[in-house]
Coordinates of C-alpha atoms in Angstrom, one line a residue:
Chain A
M1 CA 1.3 -39.8 -10.6
G2 CA 0.2 -37.7 -13.5
T3 CA 2.2 -37.2 -16.7
V4 CA 5.6 -35.7 -16.6
E5 CA 5.7 -32.2 -18.1
I6 CA 9.0 -30.8 -19.3
R7 CA 9.0 -27.0 -19.4
P8 CA 11.4 -24.1 -18.7
A9 CA 11.6 -22.2 -15.5
P10 CA 9.9 -20.6 -13.6
H11 CA 8.4 -23.8 -12.0
V12 CA 7.2 -22.4 -8.8
R13 CA 4.4 -20.0 -9.0
G14 CA 3.9 -17.6 -6.1
E15 CA 0.7 -16.3 -4.7
R16 CA 1.7 -12.8 -5.7
T17 CA -0.4 -11.0 -8.3
V18 CA -0.5 -7.5 -9.6
E19 CA -3.7 -6.8 -7.7
K20 CA -2.2 -8.0 -4.5
I21 CA 0.9 -5.9 -4.8
M22 CA -1.0 -2.9 -5.7
L23 CA -3.6 -3.4 -3.0
N24 CA -0.8 -3.6 -0.4
V25 CA 0.8 -0.3 -1.7
V26 CA -2.6 1.2 -1.4
W27 CA -3.0 0.0 2.2
S28 CA 0.4 1.3 3.1
L29 CA -0.5 4.7 1.5
L30 CA -3.6 5.1 3.6
P31 CA -1.9 6.1 6.9
I32 CA 0.1 8.6 5.0
C33 CA -3.1 10.1 3.4
A34 CA -4.9 10.1 6.8
F35 CA -2.0 12.1 8.4
Y36 CA -2.0 14.4 5.4
V37 CA -5.7 15.1 5.9
F38 CA -5.1 15.6 9.6
Q39 CA -2.4 18.2 8.8
Y40 CA -4.4 20.1 6.2
G41 CA -8.1 19.3 6.8
V42 CA -10.9 19.1 4.3
S43 CA -9.0 20.8 1.5
A44 CA -6.5 17.8 1.5
L45 CA -9.3 15.4 1.7
A46 CA -11.1 17.0 -1.3
S47 CA -7.9 17.1 -3.3
I48 CA -7.1 13.4 -2.6
T49 CA -10.7 12.3 -3.6
V50 CA -10.9 14.5 -6.7
V51 CA -7.4 13.5 -8.0
T52 CA -7.9 9.9 -7.4
G53 CA -11.3 10.0 -8.8
A54 CA -10.0 11.7 -12.0
C55 CA -7.4 8.9 -12.4
L56 CA -9.9 6.2 -11.9
L57 CA -12.3 7.7 -14.4
T58 CA -9.6 8.1 -17.0
E59 CA -8.4 4.7 -16.4
R60 CA -11.9 3.3 -16.8
W61 CA -12.5 5.2 -20.0
L62 CA -9.2 4.1 -21.6
V63 CA -9.6 0.5 -20.6
R64 CA -13.0 0.4 -22.0
T65 CA -11.8 1.6 -25.4
G66 CA -9.9 -1.6 -25.3
T67 CA -6.5 -0.4 -26.2
Q68 CA -4.9 -0.5 -22.7
A69 CA -3.5 -3.2 -20.7
G70 CA -4.7 -3.7 -17.2
N71 CA -8.0 -2.8 -15.7
I72 CA -9.4 -0.5 -13.1
G73 CA -9.6 -3.4 -10.5
D74 CA -5.8 -3.7 -10.4
Y75 CA -5.6 -0.6 -8.1
S76 CA -2.6 0.9 -10.1
A77 CA -4.6 3.9 -10.9
T78 CA -5.6 4.4 -7.3
I79 CA -1.9 4.5 -6.3
T80 CA -1.2 6.9 -9.2
G81 CA -4.0 9.2 -7.8
L82 CA -3.0 9.0 -4.2
L83 CA 0.6 9.7 -4.9
L84 CA -0.2 12.6 -7.3
A85 CA -2.5 14.1 -4.7
L86 CA 0.3 13.9 -2.0
T87 CA 2.8 15.6 -4.3
L88 CA 0.4 18.6 -5.0
P89 CA -0.1 21.4 -2.5
P90 CA -3.1 20.8 -0.3
G91 CA -4.7 23.9 -1.5
F92 CA -4.2 23.0 -5.2
P93 CA -7.5 24.0 -7.1
L94 CA -9.6 21.0 -7.5
W95 CA -10.2 21.4 -11.2
M96 CA -6.3 21.6 -11.8
G97 CA -6.1 18.4 -9.8
A98 CA -8.6 16.7 -12.0
I99 CA -6.7 17.7 -15.1
A100 CA -3.4 16.6 -13.5
G101 CA -5.0 13.2 -12.8
F102 CA -6.3 13.0 -16.4
V103 CA -2.9 13.7 -17.8
A104 CA -1.2 11.3 -15.4
I105 CA -3.2 8.3 -16.6
G106 CA -3.8 9.4 -20.1
L107 CA -0.4 10.7 -21.1
G108 CA 1.7 8.9 -18.5
K109 CA 0.3 5.5 -18.8
G110 CA -2.5 5.0 -21.4
L111 CA -0.6 6.4 -24.3
F112 CA 2.2 3.9 -23.7
G113 CA -0.3 1.0 -23.6
G114 CA -1.3 0.7 -20.0
L115 CA -0.1 -0.9 -16.8
G116 CA 3.5 -2.1 -17.1
F117 CA 4.1 -0.4 -20.4
N118 CA 4.7 3.1 -19.2
V119 CA 8.1 4.6 -19.4
F120 CA 7.6 7.3 -16.8
N121 CA 6.0 7.3 -13.5
P122 CA 2.4 8.3 -14.3
A123 CA 1.9 10.3 -11.1
L124 CA 5.0 12.3 -11.9
V125 CA 4.0 12.9 -15.5
G126 CA 0.8 14.4 -14.1
R127 CA 2.7 16.6 -11.7
A128 CA 5.2 17.7 -14.3
F129 CA 2.2 18.7 -16.6
A130 CA 0.6 20.6 -13.7
Q131 CA 4.0 22.3 -12.9
A132 CA 4.5 23.4 -16.4
A133 CA 0.8 24.4 -17.0
F134 CA 0.1 26.1 -13.6
P135 CA 3.5 27.1 -12.1
T136 CA 1.9 29.7 -9.7
A137 CA -0.7 27.5 -8.2
I138 CA 1.7 24.5 -7.7
A139 CA 4.1 26.7 -5.7
T140 CA 1.4 28.1 -3.5
Y141 CA 1.6 26.2 -0.3
T142 CA -0.3 26.9 3.1
P143 CA 0.9 26.0 6.5
S144 CA -0.3 22.8 8.2
F145 CA -2.3 22.5 11.4
L146 CA -4.3 25.7 10.8
P147 CA -7.1 26.3 13.3
G148 CA -10.4 25.6 11.6
R149 CA -8.9 23.3 8.9
F150 CA -11.7 20.7 9.3
T151 CA -14.5 23.1 8.7
E152 CA -13.1 25.5 6.2
F153 CA -11.6 25.0 2.7
I154 CA -8.4 26.7 1.7
P155 CA -10.0 29.3 -0.6
S156 CA -7.8 28.3 -3.6
S157 CA -9.0 24.8 -3.7
L158 CA -12.5 25.8 -4.6
A159 CA -11.7 27.8 -7.7
W160 CA -14.1 27.6 -10.6
P161 CA -12.9 25.5 -13.4
L162 CA -10.6 27.3 -15.8
M163 CA -10.6 30.4 -13.4
I164 CA -7.7 31.8 -11.3
P165 CA -7.8 30.5 -7.8
A166 CA -8.2 32.8 -4.8
D167 CA -5.1 34.4 -3.4
A168 CA -3.9 32.2 -0.6
A169 CA -1.4 34.9 0.6
L170 CA -4.3 37.3 1.3
W171 CA -6.2 34.6 3.1
L172 CA -3.2 33.9 5.3
K173 CA -2.9 37.5 6.0
A174 CA -6.4 37.7 7.2
K175 CA -5.5 34.9 9.6
H176 CA -2.5 36.9 10.9
L177 CA 0.2 34.7 9.4
D178 CA 3.1 36.1 7.6
A179 CA 3.7 35.2 4.0
L180 CA 6.7 33.1 4.9
A181 CA 4.4 30.6 6.5
G182 CA 3.2 29.6 3.1
A183 CA 6.6 28.6 1.8
T184 CA 7.9 25.1 1.9
P185 CA 11.1 24.5 4.0
L186 CA 13.0 24.2 0.7
A187 CA 11.7 27.4 -0.8
K188 CA 12.4 29.1 2.6
W189 CA 16.0 27.9 2.3
K190 CA 16.5 28.7 -1.3
F191 CA 14.9 32.1 -1.5
D192 CA 15.1 33.4 2.0
G193 CA 18.1 31.5 3.5
V194 CA 16.1 30.3 6.5
M195 CA 16.4 26.7 7.6
V196 CA 14.0 24.9 9.7
G197 CA 14.9 22.5 12.5
A198 CA 15.6 18.8 12.0
N199 CA 12.9 17.8 14.5
E200 CA 10.2 19.7 12.7
L201 CA 11.2 18.2 9.4
V202 CA 11.2 14.5 10.3
T203 CA 7.8 14.4 12.1
S204 CA 6.0 17.3 10.3
L205 CA 4.2 17.7 13.6
S206 CA 5.0 21.3 14.4
G207 CA 2.3 23.7 13.4
H208 CA 2.3 26.4 10.7
M209 CA 4.8 25.0 8.4
A210 CA 4.1 24.2 4.7
V211 CA 5.3 20.6 4.6
G212 CA 4.2 17.6 2.9
P213 CA 3.3 14.3 4.5
S214 CA 5.6 13.2 7.4
P215 CA 8.9 11.7 6.2
L216 CA 8.9 9.4 9.3
L217 CA 5.5 8.0 8.5
I218 CA 6.5 7.4 4.8
L219 CA 9.7 5.5 6.0
L220 CA 7.6 3.4 8.3
C221 CA 5.0 2.5 5.7
G222 CA 7.8 2.0 3.1
S223 CA 9.7 -0.3 5.4
Y224 CA 6.5 -2.5 5.7
L225 CA 6.4 -2.7 1.9
A226 CA 10.1 -3.4 1.7
L227 CA 9.9 -6.2 4.5
R228 CA 7.1 -7.8 2.5
R229 CA 9.2 -7.5 -0.5
Y230 CA 6.7 -5.3 -2.4
L231 CA 9.4 -2.8 -3.1
D232 CA 13.1 -3.2 -3.4
W233 CA 15.0 -1.7 -0.5
R234 CA 17.9 -1.0 -2.7
I235 CA 16.2 1.9 -4.6
P236 CA 15.3 4.0 -1.6
M237 CA 18.5 3.2 0.1
S238 CA 20.6 4.2 -2.9
I239 CA 18.6 7.4 -3.5
L240 CA 18.9 8.6 0.0
G241 CA 22.5 7.4 0.2
G242 CA 23.3 9.2 -3.1
A243 CA 21.7 12.4 -2.1
A244 CA 23.3 12.3 1.3
V245 CA 26.8 11.7 -0.1
V246 CA 26.6 14.5 -2.6
A247 CA 25.0 16.9 0.0
W248 CA 27.5 15.9 2.7
A249 CA 30.4 16.5 0.3
L250 CA 29.1 20.0 -0.7
F251 CA 28.4 20.7 3.0
A252 CA 32.0 19.7 4.0
F253 CA 33.3 21.9 1.1
N254 CA 31.5 25.0 2.2
P255 CA 29.3 24.7 5.3
T256 CA 28.0 28.3 5.2
H257 CA 26.7 28.2 1.7
Y258 CA 25.2 24.7 1.5
P259 CA 22.7 23.2 3.9
N260 CA 23.5 20.1 5.9
P261 CA 22.8 16.7 4.4
F262 CA 20.1 16.0 6.9
F263 CA 18.0 19.0 5.8
M264 CA 18.5 17.8 2.2
L265 CA 17.2 14.4 3.0
F266 CA 14.1 15.2 5.0
S267 CA 12.8 18.3 3.3
G268 CA 10.7 18.5 0.2
G269 CA 9.4 15.3 -1.5
L270 CA 12.7 13.3 -1.4
I271 CA 11.5 10.6 1.0
L272 CA 8.1 10.2 -0.7
G273 CA 9.8 10.1 -4.1
A274 CA 12.5 7.7 -3.0
V275 CA 10.0 5.2 -1.3
Y276 CA 7.0 5.4 -3.4
M277 CA 7.7 7.0 -6.8
A278 CA 11.1 5.8 -7.9
T279 CA 10.3 2.2 -6.8
D280 CA 7.5 1.9 -9.4
M281 CA 8.2 -1.6 -10.9
A282 CA 7.5 -0.7 -14.4
T283 CA 9.8 2.2 -14.6
S284 CA 12.8 1.2 -12.5
P285 CA 15.6 -1.3 -13.4
V286 CA 15.2 -4.9 -12.5
T287 CA 18.9 -5.8 -12.1
P288 CA 20.3 -5.2 -8.6
R289 CA 23.3 -3.3 -9.7
G290 CA 21.1 -1.3 -12.0
M291 CA 18.9 -0.3 -8.9
W292 CA 22.0 1.1 -7.2
L293 CA 23.0 3.0 -10.2
Y294 CA 19.4 4.2 -10.8
G295 CA 19.1 5.4 -7.2
G296 CA 22.4 7.0 -7.1
L297 CA 21.6 9.0 -10.3
I298 CA 18.3 10.2 -8.7
G299 CA 20.0 11.2 -5.5
L300 CA 22.7 13.1 -7.4
L301 CA 20.3 14.9 -9.7
T302 CA 17.9 15.8 -6.9
V303 CA 20.7 17.7 -5.0
V304 CA 22.1 19.2 -8.1
I305 CA 18.8 20.6 -9.2
R306 CA 18.0 21.8 -5.7
Y307 CA 21.2 23.7 -5.5
Y308 CA 21.9 24.9 -9.0
S309 CA 18.5 25.5 -10.7
G310 CA 15.8 28.1 -10.4
L311 CA 13.5 25.5 -8.8
P312 CA 13.5 24.8 -5.1
E313 CA 12.6 21.1 -5.6
G314 CA 14.2 18.7 -8.0
V315 CA 13.0 15.2 -6.9
M316 CA 10.4 15.1 -9.6
Y317 CA 12.7 15.9 -12.6
A318 CA 15.4 13.6 -11.2
I319 CA 13.1 10.6 -11.1
L320 CA 11.7 11.4 -14.6
I321 CA 15.2 11.6 -16.0
A322 CA 16.3 8.5 -14.3
N323 CA 13.1 6.7 -15.6
A324 CA 14.1 7.6 -19.1
A325 CA 17.6 6.2 -18.4
T326 CA 16.3 2.9 -17.0
P327 CA 16.5 0.9 -20.2
L328 CA 20.2 1.9 -20.7
I329 CA 20.9 1.2 -17.0
E330 CA 19.5 -2.3 -17.4
R331 CA 21.6 -2.8 -20.5
I332 CA 24.9 -1.9 -18.8
T333 CA 24.2 -3.8 -15.7
Q334 CA 23.2 -7.2 -17.0
P335 CA 24.3 -9.9 -14.5
T336 CA 26.6 -12.7 -15.8
P337 CA 24.6 -15.9 -16.4
F338 CA 25.9 -18.9 -14.6
G339 CA 28.8 -20.6 -16.4
K340 CA 29.5 -17.7 -18.6
S341 CA 32.7 -15.8 -18.4
A342 CA 32.5 -12.3 -17.2
L343 CA 34.3 -11.0 -20.2
A344 CA 31.9 -12.6 -22.6
A345 CA 29.0 -11.2 -20.7
R346 CA 30.5 -7.7 -20.7
R347 CA 31.0 -7.9 -24.4
G348 CA 27.3 -7.8 -25.0
A349 CA 25.7 -11.0 -23.9
S350 CA 22.1 -11.0 -23.3
Y351 CA 20.9 -12.3 -20.0
P352 CA 17.5 -13.8 -21.0
L353 CA 17.4 -17.3 -22.0
N354 CA 17.8 -18.3 -25.6
P355 CA 14.4 -17.3 -27.1
S356 CA 13.9 -20.8 -28.4
Y357 CA 13.6 -22.1 -24.9
I358 CA 10.8 -19.8 -24.0
S359 CA 7.4 -20.5 -25.1
R360 CA 5.9 -17.0 -25.2
E361 CA 2.5 -18.2 -26.2
D362 CA 2.6 -20.4 -23.1
A363 CA 3.0 -17.4 -21.0
G364 CA 0.1 -15.8 -22.6
A365 CA 2.2 -13.3 -24.6
V366 CA 1.1 -12.2 -28.0
T367 CA 3.8 -11.7 -30.7
P368 CA 3.0 -8.3 -32.4
K369 CA 2.3 -8.9 -36.1
K370 CA 4.3 -7.2 -38.6
R371 CA 2.4 -4.4 -40.0
I372 CA 1.9 -4.3 -43.8
L373 CA 0.7 -1.2 -45.6
K374 CA -2.5 -2.2 -47.3
N375 CA -2.9 0.6 -49.9
K376 CA 0.7 0.9 -50.9
P377 CA 0.6 1.9 -54.5
K378 CA 2.5 -0.3 -56.9
R379 CA 5.5 1.2 -58.6
D380 CA 4.4 0.2 -62.1
E381 CA 1.0 2.0 -61.8
R382 CA 2.7 5.2 -60.8
R383 CA 5.1 5.2 -63.7
T384 CA 2.6 4.4 -66.4
P385 CA 1.4 7.4 -68.3
T386 CA -2.3 7.6 -68.4
H387 CA -2.7 9.3 -71.6
Chain B
M1 CA 7.7 14.2 -68.1
S2 CA 4.2 13.0 -68.4
D3 CA 1.0 14.1 -66.6
V4 CA -0.2 11.7 -64.1
S5 CA -3.4 13.1 -62.8
T6 CA -6.6 12.6 -64.7
T7 CA -9.0 13.4 -61.8
G8 CA -11.0 16.6 -61.7
H9 CA -9.9 19.9 -60.4
W10 CA -12.3 19.8 -57.4
D11 CA -10.9 16.4 -56.4
Q12 CA -7.4 17.9 -56.8
F13 CA -8.3 20.7 -54.5
M14 CA -9.9 18.4 -51.8
E15 CA -7.0 16.1 -51.8
G16 CA -4.9 18.5 -49.6
I17 CA -7.8 19.4 -47.4
W18 CA -8.8 15.9 -46.2
R19 CA -7.3 12.9 -47.8
Q20 CA -3.7 14.1 -47.8
N21 CA -3.8 16.9 -45.3
P22 CA -0.3 18.1 -44.8
V23 CA -0.5 18.4 -41.1
F24 CA -2.7 15.6 -40.0
V25 CA -2.0 13.0 -42.6
M26 CA 1.4 13.7 -44.2
V27 CA 2.7 15.2 -41.0
L28 CA 4.8 17.7 -43.1
G29 CA 6.1 21.1 -42.2
M30 CA 6.1 20.5 -38.5
C31 CA 8.6 23.3 -37.7
P32 CA 6.2 26.2 -38.4
T33 CA 3.2 24.0 -37.3
L34 CA 4.6 23.7 -33.8
A35 CA 6.4 27.0 -33.5
V36 CA 3.9 29.7 -34.6
T37 CA 0.6 28.3 -33.6
V38 CA 0.4 29.8 -30.2
S39 CA -2.6 31.9 -31.5
A40 CA -5.3 31.5 -34.1
V41 CA -4.3 34.8 -35.9
N42 CA -0.7 33.7 -36.2
A43 CA -1.8 30.2 -37.4
I44 CA -4.0 31.8 -40.1
S45 CA -1.3 34.3 -41.2
M46 CA 1.3 31.6 -41.5
G47 CA -1.2 29.4 -43.4
V48 CA -2.1 32.1 -45.8
A49 CA 1.5 33.0 -46.4
T50 CA 2.4 29.3 -47.0
T51 CA -0.6 28.9 -49.3
F52 CA 0.4 31.9 -51.4
V53 CA 4.0 30.7 -51.8
L54 CA 2.8 27.1 -52.5
A55 CA 0.3 28.0 -55.1
C56 CA 2.6 30.5 -56.9
S57 CA 5.7 28.3 -56.8
C58 CA 3.8 25.2 -57.9
L59 CA 2.2 27.1 -60.8
L60 CA 5.7 28.3 -62.0
V61 CA 7.3 24.9 -61.4
S62 CA 4.5 23.2 -63.4
M63 CA 5.0 25.7 -66.3
M64 CA 8.6 25.1 -66.4
R65 CA 8.5 21.3 -65.9
N66 CA 9.6 20.5 -69.4
V67 CA 12.2 23.2 -69.6
V68 CA 14.2 22.6 -66.6
P69 CA 17.0 19.9 -66.8
K70 CA 16.4 17.0 -64.4
E71 CA 19.9 17.6 -62.8
V72 CA 19.3 21.1 -61.6
R73 CA 15.6 21.0 -60.8
I74 CA 15.8 21.2 -57.0
A75 CA 18.0 24.3 -57.3
T76 CA 15.6 25.8 -59.7
Y77 CA 12.7 25.0 -57.3
I78 CA 14.4 26.6 -54.5
V79 CA 15.2 29.8 -56.4
I80 CA 11.5 29.9 -57.3
I81 CA 10.2 29.3 -53.9
A82 CA 12.7 31.8 -52.4
T83 CA 11.5 34.5 -54.7
F84 CA 7.9 34.2 -53.5
V85 CA 9.0 33.9 -49.8
T86 CA 10.9 37.1 -50.2
A87 CA 7.8 38.8 -51.7
V88 CA 5.6 37.4 -48.8
D89 CA 8.2 38.5 -46.2
Y90 CA 8.0 42.1 -47.4
I91 CA 4.3 42.1 -47.9
I92 CA 3.7 41.0 -44.3
Q93 CA 6.2 43.5 -43.0
A94 CA 4.3 46.2 -44.9
I95 CA 0.8 45.1 -43.7
S96 CA 1.5 44.5 -40.0
L97 CA 4.8 44.8 -38.3
A98 CA 3.3 43.2 -35.0
L99 CA 2.5 40.1 -37.0
Y100 CA 5.8 40.1 -38.6
D101 CA 7.5 40.1 -35.3
A102 CA 5.2 37.4 -34.0
L103 CA 6.0 35.1 -36.8
G104 CA 9.7 35.9 -36.6
A105 CA 12.2 33.8 -38.6
F106 CA 9.4 31.4 -39.7
I107 CA 8.4 33.5 -42.6
Q108 CA 11.8 33.2 -44.2
L109 CA 11.8 29.5 -43.2
I110 CA 9.0 28.9 -45.6
V111 CA 11.6 28.4 -48.1
V112 CA 12.7 25.1 -46.4
N113 CA 9.2 24.1 -45.5
C114 CA 9.0 20.5 -46.8
I115 CA 5.4 20.8 -48.0
I116 CA 6.3 23.3 -50.7
L117 CA 9.4 21.5 -52.0
G118 CA 7.6 18.2 -51.5
R119 CA 4.6 19.3 -53.6
A120 CA 6.8 20.9 -56.3
E121 CA 8.8 17.7 -56.7
A122 CA 6.1 15.2 -56.2
H123 CA 3.1 16.9 -57.9
A124 CA 3.7 20.2 -59.7
S125 CA 6.7 18.9 -61.8
K126 CA 4.4 16.0 -63.1
N127 CA 1.2 17.9 -63.9
R128 CA -0.3 20.6 -66.0
P129 CA -0.2 24.1 -64.5
A130 CA -4.0 24.2 -63.7
V131 CA -4.0 20.9 -62.0
A132 CA -0.8 21.7 -60.1
T133 CA -2.3 25.1 -58.9
Y134 CA -5.6 23.6 -57.8
N135 CA -3.7 20.8 -55.9
A136 CA -1.3 23.3 -54.3
L137 CA -4.2 25.6 -53.2
G138 CA -6.0 22.6 -51.6
M139 CA -2.7 21.7 -49.8
G140 CA -2.3 25.3 -48.7
V141 CA -5.9 25.4 -47.4
G142 CA -5.4 22.1 -45.7
F143 CA -2.2 23.4 -44.1
T144 CA -4.1 26.5 -43.0
I145 CA -6.9 24.4 -41.4
G146 CA -4.3 22.3 -39.7
L147 CA -2.5 25.3 -38.2
L148 CA -5.9 26.8 -37.2
A149 CA -6.9 23.6 -35.5
L150 CA -3.8 23.7 -33.4
G151 CA -3.6 27.5 -32.9
S152 CA -7.2 27.8 -31.7
V153 CA -6.9 25.1 -29.1
R154 CA -3.6 26.5 -27.9
E155 CA -4.9 30.1 -27.8
V156 CA -8.1 29.1 -26.0
L157 CA -6.3 27.2 -23.3
G158 CA -3.1 29.2 -23.2
A159 CA -4.7 32.7 -23.1
G160 CA -8.4 32.2 -22.8
T161 CA -9.1 34.0 -26.0
L162 CA -9.9 33.1 -29.6
F163 CA -8.8 35.6 -32.4
G164 CA -8.0 37.9 -29.5
V165 CA -11.6 37.9 -28.2
S166 CA -11.8 36.9 -24.5
L167 CA -13.9 33.8 -23.9
F168 CA -13.8 33.4 -20.2
G169 CA -13.6 36.8 -18.7
A170 CA -10.7 38.4 -16.9
N171 CA -10.3 35.7 -14.2
F172 CA -9.2 33.0 -16.7
Q173 CA -6.2 30.9 -15.5
P174 CA -4.0 30.6 -18.5
W175 CA -2.3 27.1 -19.1
V176 CA 1.4 28.3 -19.4
I177 CA 2.3 25.0 -21.0
M178 CA 0.1 25.6 -24.0
V179 CA 2.1 28.5 -25.3
L180 CA 5.4 26.6 -24.7
P181 CA 6.7 24.1 -27.3
P182 CA 5.5 21.0 -25.3
G183 CA 2.0 22.4 -25.5
G184 CA 2.3 22.3 -29.4
F185 CA 3.4 18.7 -29.3
F186 CA 0.5 17.7 -26.9
V187 CA -2.1 19.4 -29.0
L188 CA -0.8 18.0 -32.3
G189 CA -0.7 14.6 -30.6
A190 CA -4.2 14.9 -29.5
W191 CA -5.4 15.9 -33.0
L192 CA -3.6 13.1 -34.5
L193 CA -5.1 10.8 -32.0
F194 CA -8.5 12.1 -32.7
F195 CA -8.1 11.6 -36.5
A196 CA -6.7 8.1 -36.1
W197 CA -9.6 7.2 -33.9
H198 CA -12.0 8.7 -36.5
A199 CA -10.4 6.7 -39.4
R200 CA -10.5 3.5 -37.3
R201 CA -14.1 4.0 -36.5
K202 CA -15.0 4.7 -40.0
E203 CA -13.1 1.6 -41.2
R204 CA -14.9 -0.6 -38.6
Q205 CA -18.3 0.8 -39.8
L206 CA -17.5 0.1 -43.4
R207 CA -16.5 -3.5 -42.5
E208 CA -19.7 -4.0 -40.5
A209 CA -21.8 -2.6 -43.4
G210 CA -19.9 -5.0 -45.7
Q211 CA -20.7 -8.0 -43.4
H212 CA -24.4 -7.1 -43.2
A213 CA -24.8 -6.7 -47.0

């Protein structure tokens, strides 16, 4: 027997590391990416490669300057890149994709201090920037399963840097496809009043439709992660539940004006956002009740933005707003510590242990030093007349 | 009040351009900085207008510094500044109506630009007229440089032009975000980041040089 060591919890250390979790997420994303490439061909492959490459290069550059936590080997930038590429249209110009990747890591993560410090989901920050900077290109979708997609690029993806991409609508016309084929199901519903069938939405297998990766596949890969506890099932459940409840209530209120809840759930990026974006560990609440609140907020906001704003899709902004609300949600959903009355807890008790019990240095944490201004002029000097 | 500064006029002038740059060091007057810098021409016009108001009002404030009672000094400064702003407002309107429309309310808002009141209170009211004017001119030029740095980046990315001259040809894809307010914040943040990085690098070089010596 060795010496007895007295120390605070946690006493049991798991095998789980950041790298392992991230690597598992990457593995679970690969089938989705493969199917996406199968849907859209070489353009999608190029887009995924360039966006992920831009994210990794930015991460490497920022880590090398020594101001950012994490490193390129923890696969978090890979996840950001893959997710960002999946949210962009397949024919998105590659140079814009590279900029979106750079912004995602630089502005979304690096500026906040790196892995674990970011407030917003980096991939969505990149996409929001791209949406604000290039609103036309990001709304230009092309149908999936086009003939010759493995040999021919979508012309818009090969635009010269800083130049306007080629018109995808003209290219589609040359292929004898009508302009409506290039609209996403949500845009079709919002601007043309056309709704696509449930079957096509879930599998994304039917041809000539501008859809993202298949929701069914995302749910499958997501359930693998949830079963292995790499993501918390409460968040996707509450997002989908929240969106379904709101959409169902509106549908019941006026079935001719509002689409059915099923369409709401399976169109656009809601499933991808719910499973992969909103569950980002750094930007979602840690308290179980907070997760329900957070997910419900995202679901509600998504439906509200889709119905009542000028944009066809609202998942991105819903998640970003909920990310911003995460600290507040955590604050109001603190669980009651064992032995404490619920009333006292509600009155503003803090859940973490008394700070004196925790040896922060033991856990490898560094207390930030108080910053002192060096060249602060002394008051006397300023007042004294010099002549 | 006594005169504080004893340094030379050139040093007074340079203070606003580099050491105490209003935009990049003091981060003052952010309202026009972010709002009107969508193009380089707008930025320069705004900078020149502000410089004129700043120099004239600092000269006048400095000349009156021993006359004005302490209790009403802010009101006096505002009256002085407002006079020159009104003059600038009419001058710009007379020179170019297009520019006047582009700058909008921000010409009148020079009155409440914190650089001007700040320099009048912190510097001009404590210094001789010549020193105050040199300092104010430097601050104005520094402000103009700051605006130009923002405006040129935003114009190049947001419209593909610089001073109205097309840089990339007709096929340029404008970055819409750069002419929107968030673009102003991003570019300003990027410049501040650059200057912070530069300052840190210089500090490190100085430290290393000190160690070797």
